[in-house]
Tab-separated table of C-alpha atoms and ligand atoms in Angstrom:
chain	number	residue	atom	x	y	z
A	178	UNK	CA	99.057	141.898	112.906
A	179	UNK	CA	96.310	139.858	112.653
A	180	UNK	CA	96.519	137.621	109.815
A	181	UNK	CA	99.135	134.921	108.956
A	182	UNK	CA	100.579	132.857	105.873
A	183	UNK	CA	99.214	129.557	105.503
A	184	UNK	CA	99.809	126.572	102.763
A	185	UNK	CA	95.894	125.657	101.643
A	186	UNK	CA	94.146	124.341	99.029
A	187	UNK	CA	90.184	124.854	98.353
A	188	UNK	CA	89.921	121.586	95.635
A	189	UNK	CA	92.282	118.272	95.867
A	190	UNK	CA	94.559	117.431	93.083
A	191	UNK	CA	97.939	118.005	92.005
A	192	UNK	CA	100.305	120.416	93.438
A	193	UNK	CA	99.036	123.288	91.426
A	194	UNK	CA	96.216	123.629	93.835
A	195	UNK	CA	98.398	124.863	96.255
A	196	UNK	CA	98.024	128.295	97.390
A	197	UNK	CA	99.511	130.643	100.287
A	198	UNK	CA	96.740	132.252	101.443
A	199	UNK	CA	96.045	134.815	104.305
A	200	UNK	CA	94.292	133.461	107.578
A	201	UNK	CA	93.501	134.400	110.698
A	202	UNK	CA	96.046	134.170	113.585
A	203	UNK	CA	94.498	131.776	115.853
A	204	UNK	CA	93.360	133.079	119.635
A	205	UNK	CA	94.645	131.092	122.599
A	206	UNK	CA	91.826	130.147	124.267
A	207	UNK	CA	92.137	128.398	127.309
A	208	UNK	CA	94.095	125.315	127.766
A	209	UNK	CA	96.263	125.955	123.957
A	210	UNK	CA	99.382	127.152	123.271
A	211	UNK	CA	99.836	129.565	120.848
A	212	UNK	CA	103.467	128.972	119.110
A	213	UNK	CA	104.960	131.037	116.414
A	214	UNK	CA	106.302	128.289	113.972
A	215	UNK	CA	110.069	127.890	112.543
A	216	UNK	CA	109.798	124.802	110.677
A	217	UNK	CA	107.619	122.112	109.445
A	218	UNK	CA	108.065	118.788	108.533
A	219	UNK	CA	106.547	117.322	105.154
A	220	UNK	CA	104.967	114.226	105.017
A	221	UNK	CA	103.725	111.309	102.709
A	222	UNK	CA	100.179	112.154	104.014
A	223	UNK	CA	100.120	115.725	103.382
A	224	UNK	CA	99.941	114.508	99.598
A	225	UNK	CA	97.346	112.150	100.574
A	226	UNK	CA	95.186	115.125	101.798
A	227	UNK	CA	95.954	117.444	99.045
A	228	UNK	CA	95.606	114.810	96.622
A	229	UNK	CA	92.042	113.812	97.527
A	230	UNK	CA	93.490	109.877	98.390
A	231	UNK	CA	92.810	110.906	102.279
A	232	UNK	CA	89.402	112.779	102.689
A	233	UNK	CA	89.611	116.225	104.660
A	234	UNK	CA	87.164	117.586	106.652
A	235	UNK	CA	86.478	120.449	104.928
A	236	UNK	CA	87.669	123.063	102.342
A	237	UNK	CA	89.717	125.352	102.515
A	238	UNK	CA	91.887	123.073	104.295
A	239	UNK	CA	95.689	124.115	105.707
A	240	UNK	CA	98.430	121.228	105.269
A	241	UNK	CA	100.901	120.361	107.229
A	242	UNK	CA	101.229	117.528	110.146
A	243	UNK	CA	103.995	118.471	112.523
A	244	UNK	CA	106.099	121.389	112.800
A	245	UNK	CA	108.636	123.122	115.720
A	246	UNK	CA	109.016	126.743	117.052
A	247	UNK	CA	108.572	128.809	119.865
A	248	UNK	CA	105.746	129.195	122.594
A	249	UNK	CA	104.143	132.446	121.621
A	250	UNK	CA	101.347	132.442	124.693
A	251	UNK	CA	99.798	130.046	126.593
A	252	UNK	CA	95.608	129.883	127.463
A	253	UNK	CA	94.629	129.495	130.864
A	254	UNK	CA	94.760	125.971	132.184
A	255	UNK	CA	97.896	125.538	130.482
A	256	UNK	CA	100.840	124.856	133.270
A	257	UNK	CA	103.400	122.692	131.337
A	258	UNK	CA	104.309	125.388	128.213
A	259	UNK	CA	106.030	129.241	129.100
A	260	UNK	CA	106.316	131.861	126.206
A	261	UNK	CA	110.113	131.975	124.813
A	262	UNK	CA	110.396	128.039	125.296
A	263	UNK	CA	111.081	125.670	122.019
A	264	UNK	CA	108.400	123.329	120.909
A	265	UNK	CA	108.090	120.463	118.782
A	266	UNK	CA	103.915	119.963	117.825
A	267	UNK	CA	101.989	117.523	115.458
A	268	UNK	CA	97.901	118.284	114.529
A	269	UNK	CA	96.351	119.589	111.234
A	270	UNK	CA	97.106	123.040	109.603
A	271	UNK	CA	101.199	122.874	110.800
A	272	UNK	CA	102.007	124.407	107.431
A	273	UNK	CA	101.103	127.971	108.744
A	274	UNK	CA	103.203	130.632	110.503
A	275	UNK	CA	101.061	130.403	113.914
A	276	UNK	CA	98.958	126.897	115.289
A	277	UNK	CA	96.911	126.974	118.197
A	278	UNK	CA	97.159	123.612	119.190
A	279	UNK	CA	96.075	121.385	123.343
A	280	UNK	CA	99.348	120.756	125.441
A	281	UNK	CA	99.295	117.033	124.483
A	282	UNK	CA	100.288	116.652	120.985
A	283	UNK	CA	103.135	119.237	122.025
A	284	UNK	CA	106.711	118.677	123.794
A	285	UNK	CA	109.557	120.445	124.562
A	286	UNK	CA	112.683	120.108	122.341
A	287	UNK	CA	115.415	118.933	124.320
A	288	UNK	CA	119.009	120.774	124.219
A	289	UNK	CA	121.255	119.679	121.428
A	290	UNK	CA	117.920	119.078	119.097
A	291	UNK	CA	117.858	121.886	116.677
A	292	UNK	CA	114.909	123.207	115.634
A	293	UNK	CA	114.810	121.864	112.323
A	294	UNK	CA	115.858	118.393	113.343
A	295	UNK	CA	112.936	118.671	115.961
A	296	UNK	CA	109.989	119.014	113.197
A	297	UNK	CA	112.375	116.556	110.728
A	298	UNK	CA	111.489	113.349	113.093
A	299	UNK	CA	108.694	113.895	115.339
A	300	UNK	CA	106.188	111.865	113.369
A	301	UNK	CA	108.353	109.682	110.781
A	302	UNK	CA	110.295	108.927	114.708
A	303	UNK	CA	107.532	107.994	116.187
A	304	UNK	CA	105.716	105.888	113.357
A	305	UNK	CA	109.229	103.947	113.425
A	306	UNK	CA	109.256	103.955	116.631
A	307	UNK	CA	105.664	102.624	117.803
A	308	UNK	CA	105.506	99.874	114.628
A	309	UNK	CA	108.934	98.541	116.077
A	310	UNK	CA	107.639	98.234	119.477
A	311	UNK	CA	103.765	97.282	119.021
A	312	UNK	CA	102.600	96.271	115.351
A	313	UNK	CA	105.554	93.633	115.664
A	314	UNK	CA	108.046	93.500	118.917
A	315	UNK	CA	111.508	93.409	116.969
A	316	UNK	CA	113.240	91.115	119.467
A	317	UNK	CA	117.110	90.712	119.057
A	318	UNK	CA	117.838	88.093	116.247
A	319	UNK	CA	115.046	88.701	113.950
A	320	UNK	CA	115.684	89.269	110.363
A	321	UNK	CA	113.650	92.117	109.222
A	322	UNK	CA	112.632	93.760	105.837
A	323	UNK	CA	112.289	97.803	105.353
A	324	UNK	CA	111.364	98.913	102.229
A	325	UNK	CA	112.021	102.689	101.051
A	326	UNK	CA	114.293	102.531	103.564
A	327	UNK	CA	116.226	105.722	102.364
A	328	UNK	CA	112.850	107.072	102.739
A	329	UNK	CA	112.324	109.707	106.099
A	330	UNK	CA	110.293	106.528	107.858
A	331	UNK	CA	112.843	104.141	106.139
A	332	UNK	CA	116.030	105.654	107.545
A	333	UNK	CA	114.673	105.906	111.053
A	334	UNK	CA	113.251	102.451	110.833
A	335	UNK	CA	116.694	100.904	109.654
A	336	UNK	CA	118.617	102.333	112.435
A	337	UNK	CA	116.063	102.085	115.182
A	338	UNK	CA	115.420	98.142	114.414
A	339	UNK	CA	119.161	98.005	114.492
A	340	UNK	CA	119.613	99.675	118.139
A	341	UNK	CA	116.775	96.727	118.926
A	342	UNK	CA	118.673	94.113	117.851
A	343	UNK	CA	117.519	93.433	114.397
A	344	UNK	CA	119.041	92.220	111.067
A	345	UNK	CA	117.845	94.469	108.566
A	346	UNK	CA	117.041	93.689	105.094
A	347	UNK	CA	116.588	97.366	103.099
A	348	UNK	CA	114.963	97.830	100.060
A	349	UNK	CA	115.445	101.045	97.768
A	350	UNK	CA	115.023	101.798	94.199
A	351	UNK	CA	118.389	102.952	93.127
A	352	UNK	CA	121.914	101.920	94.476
A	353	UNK	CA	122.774	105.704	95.568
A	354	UNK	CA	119.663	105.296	98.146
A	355	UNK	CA	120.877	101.657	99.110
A	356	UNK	CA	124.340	103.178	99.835
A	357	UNK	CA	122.626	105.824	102.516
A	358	UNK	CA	120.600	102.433	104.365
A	359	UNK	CA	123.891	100.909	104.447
A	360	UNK	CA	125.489	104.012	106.375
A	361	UNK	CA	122.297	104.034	108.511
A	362	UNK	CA	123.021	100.973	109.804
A	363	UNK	CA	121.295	98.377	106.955
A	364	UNK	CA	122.540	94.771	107.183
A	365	UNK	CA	121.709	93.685	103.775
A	366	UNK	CA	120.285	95.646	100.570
A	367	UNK	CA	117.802	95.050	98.088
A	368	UNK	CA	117.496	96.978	94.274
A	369	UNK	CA	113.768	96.273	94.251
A	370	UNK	CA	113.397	98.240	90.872
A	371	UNK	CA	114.032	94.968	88.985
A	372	UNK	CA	110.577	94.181	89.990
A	373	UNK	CA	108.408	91.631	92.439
A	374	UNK	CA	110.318	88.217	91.167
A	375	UNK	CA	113.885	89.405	91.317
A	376	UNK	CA	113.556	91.164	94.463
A	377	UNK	CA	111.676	88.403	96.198
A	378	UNK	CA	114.233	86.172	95.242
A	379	UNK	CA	117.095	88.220	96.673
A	380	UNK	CA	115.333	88.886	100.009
A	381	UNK	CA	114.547	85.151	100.833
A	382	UNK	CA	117.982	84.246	99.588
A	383	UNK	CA	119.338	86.842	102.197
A	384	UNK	CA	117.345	84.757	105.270
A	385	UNK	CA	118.314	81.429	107.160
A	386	UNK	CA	117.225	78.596	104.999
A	387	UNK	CA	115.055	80.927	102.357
A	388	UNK	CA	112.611	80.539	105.121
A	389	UNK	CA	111.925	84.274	104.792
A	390	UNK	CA	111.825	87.518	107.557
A	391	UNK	CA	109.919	87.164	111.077
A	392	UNK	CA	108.203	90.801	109.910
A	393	UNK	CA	108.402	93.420	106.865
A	394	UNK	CA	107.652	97.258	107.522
A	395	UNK	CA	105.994	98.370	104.043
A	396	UNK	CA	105.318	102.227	103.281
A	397	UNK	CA	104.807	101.140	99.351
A	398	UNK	CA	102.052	100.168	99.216
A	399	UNK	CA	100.260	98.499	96.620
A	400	UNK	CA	103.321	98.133	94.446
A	401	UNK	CA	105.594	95.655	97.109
A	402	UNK	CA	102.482	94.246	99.204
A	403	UNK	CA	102.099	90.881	96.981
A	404	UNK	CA	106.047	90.299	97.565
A	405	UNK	CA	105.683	90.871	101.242
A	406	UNK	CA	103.184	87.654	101.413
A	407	UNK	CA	106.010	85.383	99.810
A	408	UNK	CA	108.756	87.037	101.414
A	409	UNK	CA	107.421	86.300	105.070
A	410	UNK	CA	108.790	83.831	107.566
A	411	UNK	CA	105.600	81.397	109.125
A	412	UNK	CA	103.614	83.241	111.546
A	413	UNK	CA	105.603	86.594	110.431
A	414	UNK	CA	103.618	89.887	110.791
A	415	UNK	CA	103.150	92.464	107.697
A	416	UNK	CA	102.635	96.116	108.646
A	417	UNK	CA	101.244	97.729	105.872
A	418	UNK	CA	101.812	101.388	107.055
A	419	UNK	CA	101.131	103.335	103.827
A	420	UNK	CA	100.756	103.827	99.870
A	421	UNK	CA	103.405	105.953	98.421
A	422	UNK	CA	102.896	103.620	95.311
A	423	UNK	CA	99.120	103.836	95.888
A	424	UNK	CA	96.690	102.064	98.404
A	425	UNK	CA	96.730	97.834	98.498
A	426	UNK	CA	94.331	96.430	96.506
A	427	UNK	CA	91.259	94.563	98.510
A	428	UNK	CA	92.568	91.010	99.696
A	429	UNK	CA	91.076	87.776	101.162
A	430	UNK	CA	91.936	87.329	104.473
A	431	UNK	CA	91.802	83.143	103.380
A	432	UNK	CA	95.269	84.134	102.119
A	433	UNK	CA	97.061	84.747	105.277
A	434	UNK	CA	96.466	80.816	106.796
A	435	UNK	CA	98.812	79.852	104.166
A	436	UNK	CA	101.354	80.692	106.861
A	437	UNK	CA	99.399	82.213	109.870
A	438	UNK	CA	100.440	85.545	109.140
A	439	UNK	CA	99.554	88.516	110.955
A	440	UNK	CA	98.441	91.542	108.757
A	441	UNK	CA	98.507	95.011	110.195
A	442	UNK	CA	97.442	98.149	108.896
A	443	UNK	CA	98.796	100.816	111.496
A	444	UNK	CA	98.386	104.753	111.643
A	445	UNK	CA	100.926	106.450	114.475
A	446	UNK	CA	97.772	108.221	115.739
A	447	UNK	CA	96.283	105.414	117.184
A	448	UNK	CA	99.681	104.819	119.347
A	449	UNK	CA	100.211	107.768	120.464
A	450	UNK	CA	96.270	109.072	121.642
A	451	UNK	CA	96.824	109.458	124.950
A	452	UNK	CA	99.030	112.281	126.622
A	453	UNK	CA	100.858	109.075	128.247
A	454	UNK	CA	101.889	107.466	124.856
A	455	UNK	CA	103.035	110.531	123.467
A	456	UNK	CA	104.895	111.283	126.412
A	457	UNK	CA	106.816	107.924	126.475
A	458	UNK	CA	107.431	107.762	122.684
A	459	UNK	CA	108.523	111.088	122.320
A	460	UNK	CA	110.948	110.710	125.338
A	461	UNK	CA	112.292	106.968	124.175
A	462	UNK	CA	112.723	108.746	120.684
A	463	UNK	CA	114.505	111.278	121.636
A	464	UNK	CA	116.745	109.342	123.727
A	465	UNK	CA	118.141	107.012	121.124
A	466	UNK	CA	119.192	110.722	119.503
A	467	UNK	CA	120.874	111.594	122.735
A	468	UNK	CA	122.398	108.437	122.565
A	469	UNK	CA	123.992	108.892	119.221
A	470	UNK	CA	121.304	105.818	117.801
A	471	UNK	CA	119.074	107.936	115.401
A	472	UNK	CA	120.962	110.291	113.206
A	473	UNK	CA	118.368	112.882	111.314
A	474	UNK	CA	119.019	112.946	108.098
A	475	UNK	CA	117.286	115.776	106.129
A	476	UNK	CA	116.918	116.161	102.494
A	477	UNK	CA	116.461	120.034	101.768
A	478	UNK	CA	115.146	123.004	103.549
A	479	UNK	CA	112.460	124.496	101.260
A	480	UNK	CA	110.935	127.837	102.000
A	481	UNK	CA	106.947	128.138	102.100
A	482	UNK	CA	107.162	129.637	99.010
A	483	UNK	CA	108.484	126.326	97.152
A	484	UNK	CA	105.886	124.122	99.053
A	485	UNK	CA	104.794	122.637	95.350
A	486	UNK	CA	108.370	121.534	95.063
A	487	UNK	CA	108.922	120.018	97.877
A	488	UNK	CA	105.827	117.828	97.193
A	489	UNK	CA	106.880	117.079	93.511
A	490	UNK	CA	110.229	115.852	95.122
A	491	UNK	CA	108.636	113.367	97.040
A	492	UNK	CA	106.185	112.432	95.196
A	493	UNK	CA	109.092	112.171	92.760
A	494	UNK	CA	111.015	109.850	94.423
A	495	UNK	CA	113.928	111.730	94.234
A	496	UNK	CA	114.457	112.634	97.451
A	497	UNK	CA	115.970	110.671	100.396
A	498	UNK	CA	115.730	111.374	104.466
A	499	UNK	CA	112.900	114.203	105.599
A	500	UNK	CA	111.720	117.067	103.769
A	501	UNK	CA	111.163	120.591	105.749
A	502	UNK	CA	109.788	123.606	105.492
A	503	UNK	CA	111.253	126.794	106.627
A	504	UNK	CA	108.269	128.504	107.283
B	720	NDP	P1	109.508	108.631	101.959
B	720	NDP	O1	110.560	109.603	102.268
B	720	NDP	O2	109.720	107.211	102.351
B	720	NDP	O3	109.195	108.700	100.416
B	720	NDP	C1	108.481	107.670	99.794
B	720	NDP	C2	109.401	106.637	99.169
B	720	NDP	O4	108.604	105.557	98.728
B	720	NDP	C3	110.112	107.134	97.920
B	720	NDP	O5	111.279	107.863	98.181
B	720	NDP	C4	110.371	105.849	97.179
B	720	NDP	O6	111.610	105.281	97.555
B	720	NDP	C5	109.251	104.912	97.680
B	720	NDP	N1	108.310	104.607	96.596
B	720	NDP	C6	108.068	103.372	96.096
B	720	NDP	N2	107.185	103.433	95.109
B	720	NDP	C7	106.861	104.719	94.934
B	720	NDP	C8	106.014	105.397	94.030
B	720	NDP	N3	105.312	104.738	93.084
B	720	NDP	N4	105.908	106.738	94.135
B	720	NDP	C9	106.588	107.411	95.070
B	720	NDP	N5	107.425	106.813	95.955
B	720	NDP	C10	107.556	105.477	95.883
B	720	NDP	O7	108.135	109.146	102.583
B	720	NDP	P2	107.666	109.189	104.097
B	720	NDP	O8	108.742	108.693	104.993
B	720	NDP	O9	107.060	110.515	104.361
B	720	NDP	O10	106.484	108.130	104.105
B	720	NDP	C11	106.731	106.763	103.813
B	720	NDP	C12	105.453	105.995	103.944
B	720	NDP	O11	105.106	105.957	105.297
B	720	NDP	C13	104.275	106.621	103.195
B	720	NDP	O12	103.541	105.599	102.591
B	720	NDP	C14	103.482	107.260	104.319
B	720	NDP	O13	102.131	107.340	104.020
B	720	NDP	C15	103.742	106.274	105.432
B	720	NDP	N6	103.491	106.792	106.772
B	720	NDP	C16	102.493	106.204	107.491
B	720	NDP	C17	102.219	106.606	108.748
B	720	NDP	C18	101.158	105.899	109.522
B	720	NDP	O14	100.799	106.368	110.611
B	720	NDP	N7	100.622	104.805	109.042
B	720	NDP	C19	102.928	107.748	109.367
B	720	NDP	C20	104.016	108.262	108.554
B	720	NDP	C21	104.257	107.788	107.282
B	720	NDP	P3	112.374	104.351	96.451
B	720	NDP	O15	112.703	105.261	95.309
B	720	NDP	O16	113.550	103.815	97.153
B	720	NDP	O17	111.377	103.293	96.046
């Protein structure tokens, strides 16, 4: 067998543009891994790419960020992957039965982490994760504000910030999704569907003297970043992290000495570049799991097949925790 099923699409747009297609397996040339995959993870930027909101390098392109399986073969070089061993991989075309992809963007899954669970939080995990530690240090005793935070980033966000210390201020659009933050771990929670006023109001009545939240992680976008400038504390930081309601309008940075505020604009990539980084973040992540910290919560299992779906769900907002596909 020389040819494998892969999730493309050869023009952006909606979900009708994507197509399972036959590709080549990949060779393992040296210093790759070749690993047969189980499961992929969907994410918020897959849509990006497909939708044409993210540009791609070229077309034909195969989705898919992150995905888990087993070592198939290994190129020479390679001394830290066997055949047989369980895997858990990010890089570009994961929505494909085979990747060929360097040792460093791979780890091993440890025991107790199923397979599915392994390609449910390696990069939501991580972008929680890294934010918490270096966009803003969440130090014990900060007040905090997550929004989407029944989302897959949201609910790993909530509960990490809460190992760390935090007091954590959730945001969701319907009371069902509040409920889940809450069981994550959530101190206070937010119905931000009433729109900017009301839920700015709530969130600064929710902080020590309405003085507002030392930092606010916001996967929104365009539709909460406004709110984010009133709701922060002085010299509070805003990561702006992504645009599931669309990409943040341009802004004067004038705006930010009305409180010396930090602005970020993080992607995980740029945290986790070096085999070190990934190394430590995957192994800290992984331990607050061990440690019963970080529950994964996932969604649905989709087959390949139902890849379309999947996206309309969360593009839909109807879906809470990770999406994955069997693959
Ligand atoms: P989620 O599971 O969080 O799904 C997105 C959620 O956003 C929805 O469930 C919904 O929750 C909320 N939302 C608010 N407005 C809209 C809207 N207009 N349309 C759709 N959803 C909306 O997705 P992910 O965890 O995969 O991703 C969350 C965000 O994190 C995305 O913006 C993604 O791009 C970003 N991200 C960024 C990374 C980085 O490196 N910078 C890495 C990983 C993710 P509700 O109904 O409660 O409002």
């Amino acid at each position: 067998m020389s040819t494998q099923k892969a999730v493309q699409f050869s023009k952006t747009g909606g979900t009708e543009v994507l197509e399972i297609n036959q590709i080549p397996i990949p060779k393992v040339g040296p210093g790759l891994v070749l690993i047969k995959a189980a499961y992929g993870g969907v994410n918020y930027i897959d849509t990006y790419f497909r939708s044409g909101l993210y540009p791609t390098p070229s077309l034909p392109h195969t989705l898919g960020s992150e995905g888990a399986g087993i070592v198939e073969a290994v190129g020479e070089g390679v001394s830290k992957f066997k055949p047989g061993e369980r895997v858990v991989y990010y890089g570009s075309g994961c929505y494909s039965e085979y990747i060929a992809l360097p040792e460093k963007v791979i780890s091993h899954i440890p025991k107790g982490l199923e397979l599915e669970q392994a390609a449910a939080v390696l990069l939501q995990g991580l972008t929680a994760l890294t934010m918490l530690r270096e966009s803003y240090e969440v130090k014990k005793g900060d007040t905090i504000l997550v929004h989407a935070a029944a989302g897959g980033t949201g609910l790993v966000l909530v509960q990490l910030a809460k190992a760390l210390g935090a007091t954590v201020i959730a945001t969701a659009s319907t009371d069902e999704k509040l409920k889940l933050a809450k069981e994550h771990g959530a101190d206070h929670l937010v119905n931000y569907s009433g729109g900017e006023e009301q839920w700015v109001k709530e969130v600064l009545g929710l902080t020590k003297d309405g003085e507002g939240v030392e930092a606010v992680y916001d996967g929104v976008g365009k539709a909460t970043f406004e709110g984010d400038l009133k709701v922060m504390k002085r010299k509070g930081s805003l990561i702006s992290f992504g645009n599931a309601s669309g990409a943040v309008d341009p802004f004067k940075i004038n705006r930010l000495g009305d409180k010396n505020l930090k602005l970020l604009r993080p992607r995980l990539f740029g945290y986790i570049a070096t085999q070190e980084e990934f190394d430590h973040y995957t192994q800290e992540l992984f331990g607050y799991i061990e440690m019963d910290q970080l529950k994964v919560n996932i969604h649905k299992i989709y087959p390949l097949e139902d890849v379309a779906q999947a996206h309309q769900d969360l593009e839909g907002r109807v879906t809470t925790g990770k999406l994955v596909l069997k693959i």
